């Protein structure tokens, strides 16, 4: 039976949050599974469209590119990984003219965009692409 990248991303966030589990074989395997699904449709009905990967939000409540990169950086994936590079390049191209990243929800306010921008900058820092 195929796996759901929506659920895999949620489980990976939990594994990444745990000092005990973040460097485990299970976390690495979940990360590898998630990477092969980037920008692809899910196999199940909930948030199945490939466009859901691009609806970045914060706080993280679903699996999108931003939440996935955040988890992957925490469990030890690096920019050397081709799929990570592709996702980071996509994310960098999504920066708005005003300098921030826009939240994926149509009803998002400026504060939502600023929280998403905070999360993007944190991910870039964790991958060594941004310094304060």
XYZ file of C-alpha atoms in Angstrom, residues 44 59 99 112 126:
5
model
C -4.678 9.675 -0.751
C 2.738 27.362 12.200
C 11.269 40.961 0.612
C 0.944 35.508 8.505
C 19.686 25.634 9.410
